[in-house]
Short mmCIF file of C-alpha atoms and ligand atoms in Angstrom, two decimals:
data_model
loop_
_atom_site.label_atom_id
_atom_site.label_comp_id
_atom_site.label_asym_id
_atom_site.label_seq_id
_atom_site.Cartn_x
_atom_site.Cartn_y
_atom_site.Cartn_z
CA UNK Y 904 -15.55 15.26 9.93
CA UNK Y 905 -15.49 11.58 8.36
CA UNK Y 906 -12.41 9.62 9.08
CA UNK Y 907 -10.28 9.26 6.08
CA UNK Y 908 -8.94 5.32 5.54
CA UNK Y 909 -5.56 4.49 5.26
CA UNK Y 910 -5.75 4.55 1.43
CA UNK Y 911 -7.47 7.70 1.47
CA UNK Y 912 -5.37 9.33 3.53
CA UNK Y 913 -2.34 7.67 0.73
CA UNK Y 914 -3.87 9.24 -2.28
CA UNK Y 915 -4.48 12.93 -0.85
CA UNK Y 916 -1.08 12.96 0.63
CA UNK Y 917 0.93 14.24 -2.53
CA UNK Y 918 3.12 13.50 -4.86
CA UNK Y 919 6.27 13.82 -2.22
CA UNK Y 920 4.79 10.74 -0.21
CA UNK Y 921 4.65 8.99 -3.23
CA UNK Y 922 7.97 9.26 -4.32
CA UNK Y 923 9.36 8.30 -0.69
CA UNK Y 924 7.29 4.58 -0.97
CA UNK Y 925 8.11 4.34 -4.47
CA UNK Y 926 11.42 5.03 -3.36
CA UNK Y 927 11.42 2.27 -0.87
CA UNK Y 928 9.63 0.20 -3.08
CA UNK Y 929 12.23 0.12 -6.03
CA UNK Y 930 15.02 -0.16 -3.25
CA UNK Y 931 13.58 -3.22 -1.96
CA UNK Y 932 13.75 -4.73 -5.38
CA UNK Y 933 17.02 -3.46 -6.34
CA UNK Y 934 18.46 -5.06 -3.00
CA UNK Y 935 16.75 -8.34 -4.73
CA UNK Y 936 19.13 -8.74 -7.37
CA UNK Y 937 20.05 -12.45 -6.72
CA UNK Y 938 16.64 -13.41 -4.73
CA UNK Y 939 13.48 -12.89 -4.79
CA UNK Y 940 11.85 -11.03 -2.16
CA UNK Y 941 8.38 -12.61 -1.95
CA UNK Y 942 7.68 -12.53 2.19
CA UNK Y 943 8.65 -9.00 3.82
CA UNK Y 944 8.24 -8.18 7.11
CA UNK Y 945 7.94 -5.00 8.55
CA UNK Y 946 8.73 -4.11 12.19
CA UNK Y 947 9.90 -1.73 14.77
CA UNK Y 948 11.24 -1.09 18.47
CA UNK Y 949 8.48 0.48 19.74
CA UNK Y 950 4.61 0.40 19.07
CA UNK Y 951 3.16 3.39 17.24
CA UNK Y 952 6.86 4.06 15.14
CA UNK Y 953 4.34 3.58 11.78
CA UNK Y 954 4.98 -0.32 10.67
CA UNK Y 955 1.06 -0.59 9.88
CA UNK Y 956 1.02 2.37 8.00
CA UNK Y 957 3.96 1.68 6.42
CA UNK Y 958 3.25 -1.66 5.17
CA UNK Y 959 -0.38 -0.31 3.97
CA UNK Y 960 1.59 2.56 1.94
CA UNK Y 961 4.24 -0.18 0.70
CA UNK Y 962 1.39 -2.42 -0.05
CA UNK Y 963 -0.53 0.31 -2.43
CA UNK Y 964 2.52 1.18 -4.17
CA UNK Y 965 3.42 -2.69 -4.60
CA UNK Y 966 0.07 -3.20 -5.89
CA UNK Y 967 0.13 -0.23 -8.39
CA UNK Y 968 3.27 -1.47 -10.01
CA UNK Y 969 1.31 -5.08 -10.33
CA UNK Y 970 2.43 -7.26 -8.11
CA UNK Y 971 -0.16 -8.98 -7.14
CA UNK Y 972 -0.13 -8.03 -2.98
CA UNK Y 973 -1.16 -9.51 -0.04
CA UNK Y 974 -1.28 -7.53 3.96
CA UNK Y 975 -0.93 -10.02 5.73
CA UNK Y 976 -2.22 -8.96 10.14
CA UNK Y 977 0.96 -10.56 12.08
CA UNK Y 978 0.02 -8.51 14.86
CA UNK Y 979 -1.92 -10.36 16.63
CA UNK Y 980 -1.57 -8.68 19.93
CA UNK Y 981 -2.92 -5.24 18.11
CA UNK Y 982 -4.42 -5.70 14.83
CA UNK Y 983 -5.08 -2.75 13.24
CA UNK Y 984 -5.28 -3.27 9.85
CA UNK Y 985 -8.17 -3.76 9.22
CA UNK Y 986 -9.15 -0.83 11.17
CA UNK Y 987 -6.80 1.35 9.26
CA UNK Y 988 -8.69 -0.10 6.13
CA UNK Y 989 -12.11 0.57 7.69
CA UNK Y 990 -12.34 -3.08 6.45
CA UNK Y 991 -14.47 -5.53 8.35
CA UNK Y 992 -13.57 -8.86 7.01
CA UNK Y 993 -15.76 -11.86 7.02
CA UNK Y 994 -12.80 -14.35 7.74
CA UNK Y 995 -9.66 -13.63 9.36
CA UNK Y 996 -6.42 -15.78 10.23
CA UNK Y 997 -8.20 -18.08 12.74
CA UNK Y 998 -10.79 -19.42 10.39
CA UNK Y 999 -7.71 -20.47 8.29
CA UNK Y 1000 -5.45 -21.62 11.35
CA UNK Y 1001 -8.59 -23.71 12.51
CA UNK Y 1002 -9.71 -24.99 8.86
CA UNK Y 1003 -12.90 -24.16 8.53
CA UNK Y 1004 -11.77 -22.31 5.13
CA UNK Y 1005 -9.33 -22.27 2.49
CA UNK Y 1006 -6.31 -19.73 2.73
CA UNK Y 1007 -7.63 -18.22 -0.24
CA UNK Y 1008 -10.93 -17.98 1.04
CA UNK Y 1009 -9.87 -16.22 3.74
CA UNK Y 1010 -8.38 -12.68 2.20
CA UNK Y 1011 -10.39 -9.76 1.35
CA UNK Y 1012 -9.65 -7.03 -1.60
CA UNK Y 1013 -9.17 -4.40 -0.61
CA UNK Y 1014 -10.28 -0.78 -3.07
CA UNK Y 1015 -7.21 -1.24 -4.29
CA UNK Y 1016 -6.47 -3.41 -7.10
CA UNK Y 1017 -4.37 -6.54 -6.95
CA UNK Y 1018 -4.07 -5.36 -2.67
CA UNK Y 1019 -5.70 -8.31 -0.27
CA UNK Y 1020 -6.01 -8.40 3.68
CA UNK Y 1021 -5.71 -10.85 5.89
CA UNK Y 1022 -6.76 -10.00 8.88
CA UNK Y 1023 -6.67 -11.18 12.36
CA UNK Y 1024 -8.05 -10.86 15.84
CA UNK Y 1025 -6.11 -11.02 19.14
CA UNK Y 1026 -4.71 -14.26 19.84
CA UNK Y 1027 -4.26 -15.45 23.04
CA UNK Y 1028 -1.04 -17.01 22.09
CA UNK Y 1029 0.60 -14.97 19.04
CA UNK Y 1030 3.90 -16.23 19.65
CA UNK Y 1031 2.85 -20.25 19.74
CA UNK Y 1032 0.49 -19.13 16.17
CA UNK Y 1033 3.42 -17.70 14.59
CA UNK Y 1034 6.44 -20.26 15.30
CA UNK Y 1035 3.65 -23.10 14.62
CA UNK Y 1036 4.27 -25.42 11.19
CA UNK Y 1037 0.30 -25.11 10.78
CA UNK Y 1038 0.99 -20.70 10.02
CA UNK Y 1039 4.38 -21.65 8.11
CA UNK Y 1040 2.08 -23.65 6.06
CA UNK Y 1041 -0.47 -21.31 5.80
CA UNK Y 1042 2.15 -18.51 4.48
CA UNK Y 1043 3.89 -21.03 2.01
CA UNK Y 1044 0.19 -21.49 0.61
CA UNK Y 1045 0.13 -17.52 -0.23
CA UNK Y 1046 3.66 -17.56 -1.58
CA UNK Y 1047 2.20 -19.63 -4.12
CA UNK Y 1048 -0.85 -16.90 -4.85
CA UNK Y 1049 0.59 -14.09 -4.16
CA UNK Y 1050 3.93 -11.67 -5.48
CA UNK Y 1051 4.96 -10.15 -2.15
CA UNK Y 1052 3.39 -10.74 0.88
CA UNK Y 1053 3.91 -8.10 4.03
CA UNK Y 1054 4.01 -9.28 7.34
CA UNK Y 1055 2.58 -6.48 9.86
CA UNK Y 1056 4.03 -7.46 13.13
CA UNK Y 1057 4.62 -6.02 16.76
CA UNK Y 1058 7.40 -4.24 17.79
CA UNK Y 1059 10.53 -6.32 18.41
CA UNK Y 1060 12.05 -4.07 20.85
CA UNK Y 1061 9.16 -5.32 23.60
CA UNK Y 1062 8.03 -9.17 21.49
CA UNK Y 1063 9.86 -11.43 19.54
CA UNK Y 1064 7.19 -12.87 16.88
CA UNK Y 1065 9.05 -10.49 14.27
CA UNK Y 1066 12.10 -12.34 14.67
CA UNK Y 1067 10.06 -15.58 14.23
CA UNK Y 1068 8.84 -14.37 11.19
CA UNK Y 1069 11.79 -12.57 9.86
CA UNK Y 1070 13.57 -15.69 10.23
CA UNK Y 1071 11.35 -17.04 7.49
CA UNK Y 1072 10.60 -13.87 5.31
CA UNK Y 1073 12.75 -13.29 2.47
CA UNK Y 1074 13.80 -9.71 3.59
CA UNK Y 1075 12.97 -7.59 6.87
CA UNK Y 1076 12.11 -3.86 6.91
CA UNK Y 1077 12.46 -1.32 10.06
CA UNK Y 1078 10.86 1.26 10.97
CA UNK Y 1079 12.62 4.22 12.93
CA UNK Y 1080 11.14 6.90 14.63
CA UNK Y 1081 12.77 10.32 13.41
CA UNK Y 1082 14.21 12.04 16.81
CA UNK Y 1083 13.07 9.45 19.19
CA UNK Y 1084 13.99 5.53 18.47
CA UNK Y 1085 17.14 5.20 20.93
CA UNK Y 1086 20.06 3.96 19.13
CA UNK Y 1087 20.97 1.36 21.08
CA UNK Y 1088 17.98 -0.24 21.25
CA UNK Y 1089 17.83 0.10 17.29
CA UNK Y 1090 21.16 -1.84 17.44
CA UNK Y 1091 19.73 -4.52 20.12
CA UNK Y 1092 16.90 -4.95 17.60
CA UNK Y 1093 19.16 -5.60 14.63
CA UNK Y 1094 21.44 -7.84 16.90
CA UNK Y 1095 17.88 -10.27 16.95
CA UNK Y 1096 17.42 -10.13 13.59
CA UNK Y 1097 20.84 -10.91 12.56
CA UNK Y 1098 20.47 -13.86 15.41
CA UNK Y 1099 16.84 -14.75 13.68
CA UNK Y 1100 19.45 -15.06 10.43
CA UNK Y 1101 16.93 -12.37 9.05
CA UNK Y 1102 17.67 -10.39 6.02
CA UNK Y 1103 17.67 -6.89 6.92
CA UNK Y 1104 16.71 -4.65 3.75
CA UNK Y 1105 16.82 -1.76 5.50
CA UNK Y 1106 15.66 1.17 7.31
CA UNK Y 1107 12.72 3.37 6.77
CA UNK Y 1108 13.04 6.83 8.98
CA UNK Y 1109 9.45 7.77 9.72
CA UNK Y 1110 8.37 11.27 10.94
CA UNK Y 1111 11.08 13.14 9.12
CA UNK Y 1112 10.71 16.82 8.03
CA UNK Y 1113 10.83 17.19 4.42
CA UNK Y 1114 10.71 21.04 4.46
CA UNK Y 1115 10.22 21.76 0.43
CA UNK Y 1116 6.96 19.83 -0.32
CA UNK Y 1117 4.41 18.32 2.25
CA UNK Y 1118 5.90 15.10 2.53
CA UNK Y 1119 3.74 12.77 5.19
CA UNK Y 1120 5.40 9.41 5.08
CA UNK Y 1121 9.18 8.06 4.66
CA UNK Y 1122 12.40 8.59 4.40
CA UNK Y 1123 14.80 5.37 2.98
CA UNK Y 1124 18.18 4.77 3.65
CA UNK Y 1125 20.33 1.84 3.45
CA UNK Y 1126 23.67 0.98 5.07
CA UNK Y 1127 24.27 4.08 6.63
CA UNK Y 1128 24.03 6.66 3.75
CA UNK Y 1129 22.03 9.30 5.04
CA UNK Y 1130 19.16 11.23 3.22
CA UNK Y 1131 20.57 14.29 0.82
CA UNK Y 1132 18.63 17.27 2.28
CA UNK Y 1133 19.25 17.09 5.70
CA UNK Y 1134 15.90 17.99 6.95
CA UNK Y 1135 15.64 19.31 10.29
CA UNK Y 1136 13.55 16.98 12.75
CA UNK Y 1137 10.47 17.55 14.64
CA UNK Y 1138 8.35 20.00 12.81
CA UNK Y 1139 7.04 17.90 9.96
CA UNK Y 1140 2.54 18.37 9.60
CA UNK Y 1141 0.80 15.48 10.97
CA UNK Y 1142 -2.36 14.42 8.92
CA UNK Y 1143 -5.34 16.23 10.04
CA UNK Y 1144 -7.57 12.89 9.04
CA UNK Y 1145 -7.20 10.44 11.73
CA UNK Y 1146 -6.78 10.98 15.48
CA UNK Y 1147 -4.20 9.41 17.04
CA UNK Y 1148 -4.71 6.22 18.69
CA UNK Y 1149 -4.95 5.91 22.62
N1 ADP K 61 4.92 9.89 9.31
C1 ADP K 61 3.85 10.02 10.05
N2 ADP K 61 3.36 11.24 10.29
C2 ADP K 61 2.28 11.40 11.04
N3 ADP K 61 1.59 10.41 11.63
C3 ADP K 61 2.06 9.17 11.43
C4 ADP K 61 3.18 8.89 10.63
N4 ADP K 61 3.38 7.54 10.61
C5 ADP K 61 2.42 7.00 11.37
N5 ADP K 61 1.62 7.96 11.86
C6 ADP K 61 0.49 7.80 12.77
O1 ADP K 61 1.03 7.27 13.99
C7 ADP K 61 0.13 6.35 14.55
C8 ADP K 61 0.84 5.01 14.74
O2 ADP K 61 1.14 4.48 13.45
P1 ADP K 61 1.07 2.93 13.18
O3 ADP K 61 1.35 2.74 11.73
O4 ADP K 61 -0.17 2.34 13.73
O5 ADP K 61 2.30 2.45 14.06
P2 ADP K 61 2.69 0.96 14.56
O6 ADP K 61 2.05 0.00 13.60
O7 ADP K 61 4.18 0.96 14.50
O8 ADP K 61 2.17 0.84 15.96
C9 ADP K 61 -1.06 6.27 13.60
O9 ADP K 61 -2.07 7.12 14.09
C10 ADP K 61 -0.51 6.79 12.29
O10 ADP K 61 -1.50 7.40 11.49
MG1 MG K 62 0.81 -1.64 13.94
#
């Protein structure tokens, strides 16, 4: 059987899914009241908690509601963007870090409208990329082209280019695994982020049961207040389209 893309995968998922990122989405703006939230990052403590397919999901729905989108691969120790896009750019982050092209030049649409990639290949030295006044340059460029930008990164709990980035972005998302993020190291996550001076926007719970409909995707809360239905944990249906990744 074909291997659905990310977007794919999105659009058959159902109107529950939907409703969770649109959720997220109008949360994010509503927690923008006094500032505009151009630069997001989205991050984790762990690899493989769902920050790439969250920020693809985030980035449709951004998209759809015409903001003019850009993904933007931060993690350049595992891209995967692209991959998840079944995307295979002609330009990527190191033509633009190197100059051969323009910024602009550099993104791809993607089939959705008004939702560019940038992607990227493994850098030897992600952290030195990141931090470097050449990349801050590179985003401020976008920020001129571009409503929101999201920053795919690598897990915090394990690197720290998140915190380099979210120390820049206008607001920070993180991902938790339902059932399995440990708390504390959820906490010792935040604790760099507050140290980064990053604006936290929140939390996204990923993996969570929603019993009534076949929800795939997210569950938002912010400071504490927890979702209403109380779903129990651990039984949700995992997407039959794409095997998981070794
Ligand atoms: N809520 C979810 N339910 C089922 N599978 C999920 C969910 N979120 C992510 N996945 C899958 O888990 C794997 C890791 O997700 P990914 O977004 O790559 O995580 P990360 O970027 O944090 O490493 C992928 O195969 C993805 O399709
Ligand atoms: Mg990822």
């Amino acid at each position: 059987m074909a291997v659905n893309t990310i977007i794919e995968q999105y659009y058959s998922a159902g109107a529950g899914l939907h409703d969770a990122v649109k959720t997220l989405r109008t949360n994010i703006w509503f927690s923008a009241m006094d500032q505009e939230i151009k630069t997001i990052v989205v991050t984790s403590v762990n690899p493989h908690e769902g920050k790439s397919t969250l920020a693809v999901f985030l980035g449709i729905a951004m998209a759809e509601s015409g903001q003019h989108t850009l993904l933007m691969e931060c993690d350049c120790r595992r891209p995967m963007l692209q991959n998840y896009l079944k995307m295979q750019p002609d330009h990527d982050l190191v033509d633009v870090l190197r100059r051969r092209i323009s910024a602009r030049e550099a993104v791809t649409s993607t089939p959705v409208e008004r939702l560019d990639l940038l992607s990227s290949v493994v850098l030897a030295s992600p952290v030195e990329v990141l931090a470097s006044n050449r990349f801050n340059g590179i985003l401020e460029e976008f920020k001129q082209q571009y409503d929101v930008i999201l920053l795919d990164t690598p897990p915090l709990g394990s690197f720290i280019e998140a915190a380099i980035l979210a120390s820049r972005a206008d607001g920070t998302l993180l991902v938790l695994q339902s059932g399995s993020t440990e708390v504390a190291a959820a906490q010792a996550v935040v604790a760099q982020l507050e140290k980064a001076k990053a604006r936290v926007l929140g939390c996204v719970l990923n993996n969570v049961n929603m019993t009534s409909q076949q929800y795939y995707y997210a569950d938002y809360y912010k400071d504490g207040r927890k979702r209403k239905d109380g779903g129990e944990k651990g039984k949700e249906k995992r997407p039959p389209t794409r095997k998981p990744e070794k």
